[in-house]
Amino acid sequence: MSLGQRVSSDNQLTRLLQIGVVLEELVESRAAHHLESLPPTERTAVDEAVRELLAEAATESADHRERLEALIEDLEAETVPYEEINALVDAQYGPPEDTDGVLYDQLANEETAYKFYDDLIEAIEASDAEFAIDRDRLLETLTEIREDEREGVEDVTEIMEQRA
């Protein structure tokens, strides 16, 4: 389904929220792996900022995942457990070779998440469908998550500019 379409049913909404959960699980897992892969010898102020950024990204994504899971639960559906996504990340992705690679990966993750939530909000707002969950609560939750992702893009960009 293209997010350019309207969200027209609970089933469609559930699937899109489940995609959001998987996206958050991926971001959470990648940030945690990147944090573990950074060399311990680098301890400049910028490198500490990278570590803080990754730790915050993992925590924020876990919070987003839990908020999306609560919406999905209200729609009486299930999500993919974090452990399954983390195992896939372990098997699929190796760590970037340097801190710049970590930052570019994190920027791509934040931008992808922002765009996903922006498109999802637009598709819900374009719809006149009645959902089994409160539309205002749904949009408020997604808007807050989108704002966090926008701030994440700005944070990564700022650190990248400091490193340049």
Short mmCIF file of N, CA and C in Angstrom, two decimals:
data_model
loop_
_atom_site.label_atom_id
_atom_site.label_comp_id
_atom_site.label_asym_id
_atom_site.label_seq_id
_atom_site.Cartn_x
_atom_site.Cartn_y
_atom_site.Cartn_z
N MET A 1 0.83 -1.18 0.00
CA MET A 1 0.00 0.00 0.00
C MET A 1 0.88 1.24 0.00
N SER A 2 0.49 2.18 -0.78
CA SER A 2 1.18 3.47 -0.77
C SER A 2 0.57 4.33 0.33
N LEU A 3 1.43 5.03 1.05
CA LEU A 3 0.89 5.90 2.09
C LEU A 3 0.24 7.14 1.50
N GLY A 4 0.31 7.31 0.18
CA GLY A 4 -0.38 8.40 -0.48
C GLY A 4 -1.88 8.17 -0.48
N GLN A 5 -2.29 6.97 -0.14
CA GLN A 5 -3.71 6.63 -0.08
C GLN A 5 -4.27 6.94 1.30
N ARG A 6 -5.56 6.90 1.39
CA ARG A 6 -6.23 7.07 2.67
C ARG A 6 -6.21 5.76 3.44
N VAL A 7 -6.18 5.87 4.75
CA VAL A 7 -6.30 4.69 5.60
C VAL A 7 -7.80 4.46 5.79
N SER A 8 -8.29 3.34 5.30
CA SER A 8 -9.74 3.16 5.21
C SER A 8 -10.33 2.10 6.14
N SER A 9 -9.48 1.40 6.89
CA SER A 9 -10.02 0.35 7.76
C SER A 9 -9.12 0.12 8.97
N ASP A 10 -9.68 -0.53 9.98
CA ASP A 10 -8.88 -0.90 11.15
C ASP A 10 -7.75 -1.85 10.76
N ASN A 11 -8.03 -2.77 9.84
CA ASN A 11 -7.01 -3.72 9.42
C ASN A 11 -5.85 -3.00 8.75
N GLN A 12 -6.14 -2.07 7.88
CA GLN A 12 -5.10 -1.30 7.20
C GLN A 12 -4.32 -0.45 8.21
N LEU A 13 -5.01 0.18 9.14
CA LEU A 13 -4.36 0.98 10.18
C LEU A 13 -3.46 0.09 11.02
N THR A 14 -3.95 -1.08 11.39
CA THR A 14 -3.15 -2.01 12.19
C THR A 14 -1.87 -2.38 11.47
N ARG A 15 -1.97 -2.72 10.18
CA ARG A 15 -0.78 -3.10 9.42
C ARG A 15 0.23 -1.95 9.37
N LEU A 16 -0.24 -0.73 9.18
CA LEU A 16 0.66 0.41 9.13
C LEU A 16 1.31 0.68 10.49
N LEU A 17 0.55 0.54 11.55
CA LEU A 17 1.12 0.70 12.90
C LEU A 17 2.14 -0.40 13.18
N GLN A 18 1.86 -1.62 12.69
CA GLN A 18 2.82 -2.72 12.86
C GLN A 18 4.12 -2.42 12.10
N ILE A 19 4.01 -1.81 10.93
CA ILE A 19 5.20 -1.40 10.19
C ILE A 19 5.98 -0.39 11.02
N GLY A 20 5.26 0.54 11.65
CA GLY A 20 5.91 1.52 12.53
C GLY A 20 6.66 0.84 13.67
N VAL A 21 6.06 -0.19 14.24
CA VAL A 21 6.72 -0.92 15.33
C VAL A 21 8.01 -1.56 14.83
N VAL A 22 7.95 -2.21 13.67
CA VAL A 22 9.14 -2.85 13.12
C VAL A 22 10.21 -1.79 12.82
N LEU A 23 9.79 -0.66 12.28
CA LEU A 23 10.73 0.43 12.01
C LEU A 23 11.40 0.89 13.31
N GLU A 24 10.63 1.08 14.36
CA GLU A 24 11.19 1.50 15.65
C GLU A 24 12.10 0.42 16.22
N GLU A 25 11.72 -0.85 16.07
CA GLU A 25 12.57 -1.93 16.56
C GLU A 25 13.90 -1.95 15.81
N LEU A 26 13.84 -1.70 14.52
CA LEU A 26 15.05 -1.66 13.72
C LEU A 26 15.96 -0.51 14.17
N VAL A 27 15.38 0.67 14.34
CA VAL A 27 16.16 1.83 14.79
C VAL A 27 16.75 1.58 16.17
N GLU A 28 15.94 1.02 17.07
CA GLU A 28 16.42 0.73 18.43
C GLU A 28 17.58 -0.25 18.40
N SER A 29 17.42 -1.31 17.63
CA SER A 29 18.45 -2.33 17.57
C SER A 29 19.72 -1.79 16.92
N ARG A 30 19.58 -1.07 15.81
CA ARG A 30 20.76 -0.52 15.12
C ARG A 30 21.50 0.48 16.02
N ALA A 31 20.76 1.35 16.72
CA ALA A 31 21.41 2.31 17.61
C ALA A 31 22.19 1.59 18.71
N ALA A 32 21.58 0.55 19.29
CA ALA A 32 22.27 -0.21 20.34
C ALA A 32 23.52 -0.90 19.79
N HIS A 33 23.43 -1.47 18.60
CA HIS A 33 24.59 -2.11 17.99
C HIS A 33 25.68 -1.10 17.66
N HIS A 34 25.28 0.06 17.16
CA HIS A 34 26.27 1.10 16.85
C HIS A 34 26.98 1.55 18.12
N LEU A 35 26.22 1.71 19.18
CA LEU A 35 26.80 2.15 20.45
C LEU A 35 27.86 1.16 20.92
N GLU A 36 27.55 -0.11 20.79
CA GLU A 36 28.50 -1.15 21.18
C GLU A 36 29.72 -1.19 20.27
N SER A 37 29.55 -0.78 19.00
CA SER A 37 30.65 -0.90 18.03
C SER A 37 31.62 0.27 18.05
N LEU A 38 31.25 1.38 18.70
CA LEU A 38 32.15 2.54 18.72
C LEU A 38 33.42 2.21 19.51
N PRO A 39 34.56 2.62 18.99
CA PRO A 39 35.81 2.34 19.71
C PRO A 39 35.85 3.09 21.04
N PRO A 40 36.26 2.41 22.10
CA PRO A 40 36.29 3.05 23.42
C PRO A 40 37.38 4.11 23.55
N THR A 41 38.32 4.13 22.64
CA THR A 41 39.43 5.08 22.77
C THR A 41 39.04 6.51 22.39
N GLU A 42 38.02 6.67 21.56
CA GLU A 42 37.59 8.02 21.16
C GLU A 42 36.75 8.63 22.27
N ARG A 43 37.23 9.71 22.87
CA ARG A 43 36.50 10.33 23.98
C ARG A 43 36.46 11.85 23.86
N THR A 44 36.44 12.35 22.63
CA THR A 44 36.30 13.79 22.46
C THR A 44 34.87 14.19 22.78
N ALA A 45 34.62 15.49 22.90
CA ALA A 45 33.27 15.97 23.19
C ALA A 45 32.29 15.54 22.11
N VAL A 46 32.72 15.57 20.85
CA VAL A 46 31.84 15.16 19.76
C VAL A 46 31.55 13.66 19.84
N ASP A 47 32.58 12.87 20.15
CA ASP A 47 32.37 11.43 20.27
C ASP A 47 31.43 11.10 21.43
N GLU A 48 31.54 11.83 22.50
CA GLU A 48 30.60 11.65 23.61
C GLU A 48 29.19 12.03 23.18
N ALA A 49 29.08 13.06 22.35
CA ALA A 49 27.77 13.47 21.83
C ALA A 49 27.18 12.36 20.96
N VAL A 50 28.02 11.68 20.19
CA VAL A 50 27.55 10.56 19.37
C VAL A 50 27.03 9.44 20.27
N ARG A 51 27.78 9.12 21.30
CA ARG A 51 27.34 8.07 22.24
C ARG A 51 26.00 8.43 22.89
N GLU A 52 25.87 9.68 23.32
CA GLU A 52 24.62 10.13 23.94
C GLU A 52 23.48 10.07 22.93
N LEU A 53 23.75 10.48 21.68
CA LEU A 53 22.74 10.44 20.64
C LEU A 53 22.24 9.02 20.42
N LEU A 54 23.15 8.06 20.33
CA LEU A 54 22.77 6.67 20.09
C LEU A 54 22.00 6.09 21.27
N ALA A 55 22.45 6.39 22.48
CA ALA A 55 21.73 5.90 23.66
C ALA A 55 20.32 6.47 23.70
N GLU A 56 20.22 7.78 23.41
CA GLU A 56 18.90 8.42 23.41
C GLU A 56 18.03 7.86 22.29
N ALA A 57 18.61 7.59 21.13
CA ALA A 57 17.84 7.04 20.00
C ALA A 57 17.28 5.67 20.36
N ALA A 58 18.07 4.84 21.00
CA ALA A 58 17.59 3.51 21.40
C ALA A 58 16.46 3.62 22.41
N THR A 59 16.62 4.50 23.39
CA THR A 59 15.58 4.70 24.41
C THR A 59 14.32 5.27 23.79
N GLU A 60 14.48 6.27 22.93
CA GLU A 60 13.33 6.91 22.29
C GLU A 60 12.57 5.92 21.41
N SER A 61 13.30 5.11 20.65
CA SER A 61 12.65 4.14 19.79
C SER A 61 11.89 3.09 20.60
N ALA A 62 12.45 2.70 21.73
CA ALA A 62 11.75 1.75 22.61
C ALA A 62 10.44 2.38 23.11
N ASP A 63 10.49 3.66 23.48
CA ASP A 63 9.28 4.36 23.91
C ASP A 63 8.26 4.44 22.77
N HIS A 64 8.71 4.80 21.58
CA HIS A 64 7.81 4.86 20.43
C HIS A 64 7.18 3.51 20.16
N ARG A 65 8.00 2.47 20.23
CA ARG A 65 7.50 1.10 20.00
C ARG A 65 6.40 0.76 20.99
N GLU A 66 6.62 1.07 22.25
CA GLU A 66 5.62 0.78 23.28
C GLU A 66 4.32 1.55 23.05
N ARG A 67 4.44 2.80 22.62
CA ARG A 67 3.26 3.62 22.35
C ARG A 67 2.48 3.08 21.16
N LEU A 68 3.20 2.66 20.12
CA LEU A 68 2.53 2.07 18.96
C LEU A 68 1.90 0.72 19.32
N GLU A 69 2.60 -0.06 20.13
CA GLU A 69 2.04 -1.35 20.55
C GLU A 69 0.75 -1.18 21.35
N ALA A 70 0.67 -0.11 22.15
CA ALA A 70 -0.56 0.16 22.90
C ALA A 70 -1.72 0.45 21.94
N LEU A 71 -1.45 1.20 20.88
CA LEU A 71 -2.49 1.47 19.88
C LEU A 71 -2.91 0.17 19.19
N ILE A 72 -1.93 -0.64 18.84
CA ILE A 72 -2.21 -1.91 18.16
C ILE A 72 -3.02 -2.84 19.07
N GLU A 73 -2.65 -2.85 20.35
CA GLU A 73 -3.39 -3.68 21.31
C GLU A 73 -4.84 -3.23 21.40
N ASP A 74 -5.08 -1.92 21.35
CA ASP A 74 -6.45 -1.41 21.36
C ASP A 74 -7.23 -1.80 20.11
N LEU A 75 -6.50 -2.10 19.04
CA LEU A 75 -7.12 -2.59 17.81
C LEU A 75 -7.22 -4.12 17.82
N GLU A 76 -6.85 -4.72 18.95
CA GLU A 76 -6.92 -6.17 19.18
C GLU A 76 -6.07 -6.95 18.18
N ALA A 77 -4.85 -6.49 18.00
CA ALA A 77 -3.90 -7.17 17.12
C ALA A 77 -2.58 -7.34 17.87
N GLU A 78 -1.62 -8.00 17.22
CA GLU A 78 -0.33 -8.27 17.83
C GLU A 78 0.79 -7.63 17.01
N THR A 79 1.98 -7.57 17.60
CA THR A 79 3.14 -7.04 16.90
C THR A 79 4.25 -8.08 16.86
N VAL A 80 5.28 -7.78 16.08
CA VAL A 80 6.47 -8.64 16.03
C VAL A 80 7.32 -8.32 17.25
N PRO A 81 7.69 -9.32 18.04
CA PRO A 81 8.52 -9.05 19.23
C PRO A 81 9.88 -8.47 18.86
N TYR A 82 10.37 -7.56 19.70
CA TYR A 82 11.65 -6.90 19.49
C TYR A 82 12.77 -7.92 19.30
N GLU A 83 12.74 -9.00 20.06
CA GLU A 83 13.81 -9.99 20.01
C GLU A 83 13.96 -10.58 18.60
N GLU A 84 12.83 -10.74 17.88
CA GLU A 84 12.90 -11.28 16.53
C GLU A 84 13.57 -10.30 15.58
N ILE A 85 13.24 -9.02 15.70
CA ILE A 85 13.85 -8.01 14.84
C ILE A 85 15.33 -7.86 15.18
N ASN A 86 15.65 -7.86 16.47
CA ASN A 86 17.04 -7.74 16.89
C ASN A 86 17.88 -8.89 16.33
N ALA A 87 17.34 -10.10 16.34
CA ALA A 87 18.05 -11.25 15.79
C ALA A 87 18.29 -11.07 14.29
N LEU A 88 17.30 -10.51 13.58
CA LEU A 88 17.47 -10.24 12.15
C LEU A 88 18.54 -9.18 11.91
N VAL A 89 18.56 -8.16 12.74
CA VAL A 89 19.58 -7.11 12.63
C VAL A 89 20.96 -7.71 12.86
N ASP A 90 21.08 -8.57 13.88
CA ASP A 90 22.36 -9.23 14.15
C ASP A 90 22.85 -10.01 12.93
N ALA A 91 21.92 -10.71 12.28
CA ALA A 91 22.29 -11.56 11.15
C ALA A 91 22.53 -10.76 9.87
N GLN A 92 21.86 -9.64 9.70
CA GLN A 92 21.87 -8.91 8.44
C GLN A 92 22.91 -7.80 8.34
N TYR A 93 23.09 -7.07 9.43
CA TYR A 93 23.90 -5.86 9.36
C TYR A 93 25.17 -5.99 10.18
N GLY A 94 26.26 -5.58 9.58
CA GLY A 94 27.51 -5.45 10.33
C GLY A 94 27.64 -4.00 10.76
N PRO A 95 28.51 -3.75 11.70
CA PRO A 95 28.67 -2.36 12.16
C PRO A 95 29.36 -1.51 11.09
N PRO A 96 29.00 -0.23 11.00
CA PRO A 96 29.73 0.66 10.11
C PRO A 96 31.20 0.71 10.54
N GLU A 97 32.05 1.08 9.60
CA GLU A 97 33.48 1.03 9.86
C GLU A 97 34.00 2.14 10.74
N ASP A 98 33.25 3.27 10.82
CA ASP A 98 33.73 4.39 11.61
C ASP A 98 32.55 5.20 12.14
N THR A 99 32.88 6.22 12.91
CA THR A 99 31.85 7.05 13.52
C THR A 99 31.03 7.78 12.47
N ASP A 100 31.65 8.22 11.38
CA ASP A 100 30.90 8.88 10.31
C ASP A 100 29.85 7.93 9.73
N GLY A 101 30.21 6.66 9.55
CA GLY A 101 29.27 5.67 9.04
C GLY A 101 28.09 5.48 9.99
N VAL A 102 28.39 5.49 11.28
CA VAL A 102 27.34 5.39 12.30
C VAL A 102 26.39 6.57 12.18
N LEU A 103 26.95 7.76 12.04
CA LEU A 103 26.11 8.96 11.96
C LEU A 103 25.25 8.95 10.69
N TYR A 104 25.82 8.58 9.56
CA TYR A 104 25.04 8.52 8.32
C TYR A 104 23.91 7.49 8.44
N ASP A 105 24.20 6.36 9.05
CA ASP A 105 23.17 5.34 9.24
C ASP A 105 22.07 5.86 10.16
N GLN A 106 22.46 6.51 11.24
CA GLN A 106 21.48 7.04 12.18
C GLN A 106 20.63 8.13 11.52
N LEU A 107 21.26 8.98 10.71
CA LEU A 107 20.52 10.02 10.00
C LEU A 107 19.49 9.39 9.05
N ALA A 108 19.89 8.37 8.33
CA ALA A 108 18.96 7.68 7.43
C ALA A 108 17.81 7.06 8.21
N ASN A 109 18.10 6.48 9.37
CA ASN A 109 17.04 5.90 10.21
C ASN A 109 16.05 6.96 10.66
N GLU A 110 16.57 8.08 11.15
CA GLU A 110 15.71 9.16 11.65
C GLU A 110 14.87 9.76 10.51
N GLU A 111 15.49 9.98 9.35
CA GLU A 111 14.75 10.55 8.22
C GLU A 111 13.67 9.59 7.71
N THR A 112 13.99 8.31 7.67
CA THR A 112 13.01 7.31 7.23
C THR A 112 11.82 7.28 8.17
N ALA A 113 12.09 7.28 9.45
CA ALA A 113 11.01 7.26 10.44
C ALA A 113 10.16 8.53 10.34
N TYR A 114 10.81 9.68 10.22
CA TYR A 114 10.06 10.94 10.10
C TYR A 114 9.12 10.89 8.89
N LYS A 115 9.65 10.48 7.75
CA LYS A 115 8.85 10.44 6.52
C LYS A 115 7.69 9.44 6.66
N PHE A 116 7.95 8.30 7.28
CA PHE A 116 6.89 7.30 7.48
C PHE A 116 5.75 7.90 8.30
N TYR A 117 6.08 8.50 9.43
CA TYR A 117 5.04 9.07 10.30
C TYR A 117 4.34 10.25 9.64
N ASP A 118 5.08 11.06 8.91
CA ASP A 118 4.49 12.19 8.21
C ASP A 118 3.46 11.69 7.19
N ASP A 119 3.82 10.68 6.40
CA ASP A 119 2.91 10.11 5.41
C ASP A 119 1.72 9.43 6.07
N LEU A 120 1.97 8.72 7.18
CA LEU A 120 0.89 8.02 7.87
C LEU A 120 -0.13 9.02 8.43
N ILE A 121 0.35 10.07 9.04
CA ILE A 121 -0.55 11.10 9.57
C ILE A 121 -1.38 11.70 8.44
N GLU A 122 -0.73 12.01 7.34
CA GLU A 122 -1.43 12.57 6.18
C GLU A 122 -2.51 11.62 5.67
N ALA A 123 -2.20 10.32 5.59
CA ALA A 123 -3.16 9.33 5.11
C ALA A 123 -4.34 9.18 6.07
N ILE A 124 -4.09 9.26 7.35
CA ILE A 124 -5.18 9.17 8.34
C ILE A 124 -6.05 10.43 8.27
N GLU A 125 -5.41 11.59 8.18
CA GLU A 125 -6.17 12.84 8.11
C GLU A 125 -7.00 12.93 6.84
N ALA A 126 -6.55 12.30 5.76
CA ALA A 126 -7.29 12.32 4.50
C ALA A 126 -8.46 11.36 4.50
N SER A 127 -8.51 10.50 5.49
CA SER A 127 -9.54 9.48 5.56
C SER A 127 -10.73 9.93 6.40
N ASP A 128 -11.90 9.49 6.01
CA ASP A 128 -13.09 9.74 6.82
C ASP A 128 -13.56 8.46 7.51
N ALA A 129 -12.70 7.45 7.50
CA ALA A 129 -13.04 6.17 8.12
C ALA A 129 -13.16 6.31 9.64
N GLU A 130 -14.02 5.49 10.20
CA GLU A 130 -14.17 5.38 11.65
C GLU A 130 -13.26 4.23 12.10
N PHE A 131 -12.41 4.51 13.08
CA PHE A 131 -11.52 3.48 13.59
C PHE A 131 -11.99 3.01 14.97
N ALA A 132 -11.53 1.83 15.36
CA ALA A 132 -11.90 1.28 16.67
C ALA A 132 -11.17 1.99 17.80
N ILE A 133 -10.22 2.84 17.48
CA ILE A 133 -9.53 3.63 18.50
C ILE A 133 -9.80 5.10 18.25
N ASP A 134 -9.64 5.89 19.27
CA ASP A 134 -9.92 7.32 19.20
C ASP A 134 -8.98 8.00 18.21
N ARG A 135 -9.54 8.65 17.21
CA ARG A 135 -8.76 9.31 16.16
C ARG A 135 -7.84 10.40 16.75
N ASP A 136 -8.35 11.18 17.69
CA ASP A 136 -7.52 12.25 18.28
C ASP A 136 -6.32 11.67 19.01
N ARG A 137 -6.54 10.61 19.78
CA ARG A 137 -5.43 9.95 20.49
C ARG A 137 -4.42 9.39 19.50
N LEU A 138 -4.91 8.75 18.46
CA LEU A 138 -4.06 8.18 17.42
C LEU A 138 -3.19 9.26 16.78
N LEU A 139 -3.82 10.35 16.34
CA LEU A 139 -3.08 11.42 15.68
C LEU A 139 -2.13 12.14 16.64
N GLU A 140 -2.56 12.31 17.88
CA GLU A 140 -1.68 12.94 18.87
C GLU A 140 -0.42 12.10 19.09
N THR A 141 -0.60 10.80 19.24
CA THR A 141 0.54 9.90 19.45
C THR A 141 1.48 9.94 18.25
N LEU A 142 0.93 9.82 17.05
CA LEU A 142 1.77 9.81 15.85
C LEU A 142 2.46 11.15 15.63
N THR A 143 1.77 12.25 15.93
CA THR A 143 2.36 13.58 15.77
C THR A 143 3.52 13.77 16.75
N GLU A 144 3.36 13.31 17.98
CA GLU A 144 4.45 13.42 18.96
C GLU A 144 5.66 12.60 18.53
N ILE A 145 5.40 11.39 18.01
CA ILE A 145 6.50 10.54 17.55
C ILE A 145 7.19 11.20 16.35
N ARG A 146 6.41 11.73 15.41
CA ARG A 146 6.99 12.41 14.25
C ARG A 146 7.88 13.58 14.69
N GLU A 147 7.42 14.33 15.68
CA GLU A 147 8.21 15.46 16.18
C GLU A 147 9.53 14.98 16.78
N ASP A 148 9.49 13.87 17.52
CA ASP A 148 10.72 13.30 18.07
C ASP A 148 11.68 12.92 16.94
N GLU A 149 11.15 12.36 15.87
CA GLU A 149 12.00 11.97 14.74
C GLU A 149 12.60 13.20 14.07
N ARG A 150 11.82 14.27 13.93
CA ARG A 150 12.34 15.51 13.34
C ARG A 150 13.49 16.04 14.19
N GLU A 151 13.31 16.03 15.51
CA GLU A 151 14.37 16.48 16.41
C GLU A 151 15.60 15.58 16.29
N GLY A 152 15.37 14.28 16.08
CA GLY A 152 16.48 13.35 15.89
C GLY A 152 17.29 13.67 14.66
N VAL A 153 16.61 14.02 13.57
CA VAL A 153 17.31 14.42 12.35
C VAL A 153 18.16 15.65 12.63
N GLU A 154 17.60 16.61 13.32
CA GLU A 154 18.34 17.84 13.65
C GLU A 154 19.55 17.55 14.54
N ASP A 155 19.37 16.66 15.52
CA ASP A 155 20.47 16.32 16.43
C ASP A 155 21.62 15.66 15.68
N VAL A 156 21.29 14.70 14.82
CA VAL A 156 22.35 14.02 14.05
C VAL A 156 23.05 15.01 13.13
N THR A 157 22.28 15.84 12.46
CA THR A 157 22.86 16.83 11.55
C THR A 157 23.79 17.78 12.29
N GLU A 158 23.40 18.20 13.48
CA GLU A 158 24.24 19.10 14.28
C GLU A 158 25.58 18.44 14.63
N ILE A 159 25.53 17.19 15.03
CA ILE A 159 26.77 16.48 15.37
C ILE A 159 27.63 16.30 14.13
N MET A 160 27.01 15.99 13.00
CA MET A 160 27.77 15.84 11.77
C MET A 160 28.47 17.15 11.40
N GLU A 161 27.79 18.26 11.58
CA GLU A 161 28.38 19.57 11.29
C GLU A 161 29.55 19.86 12.23
N GLN A 162 29.45 19.44 13.48
CA GLN A 162 30.54 19.64 14.44
C GLN A 162 31.77 18.83 14.05
N ARG A 163 31.54 17.67 13.46
CA ARG A 163 32.64 16.79 13.06
C ARG A 163 33.33 17.28 11.80
N ALA A 164 32.63 18.10 11.01
CA ALA A 164 33.18 18.54 9.69
C ALA A 164 34.33 19.50 9.85
#
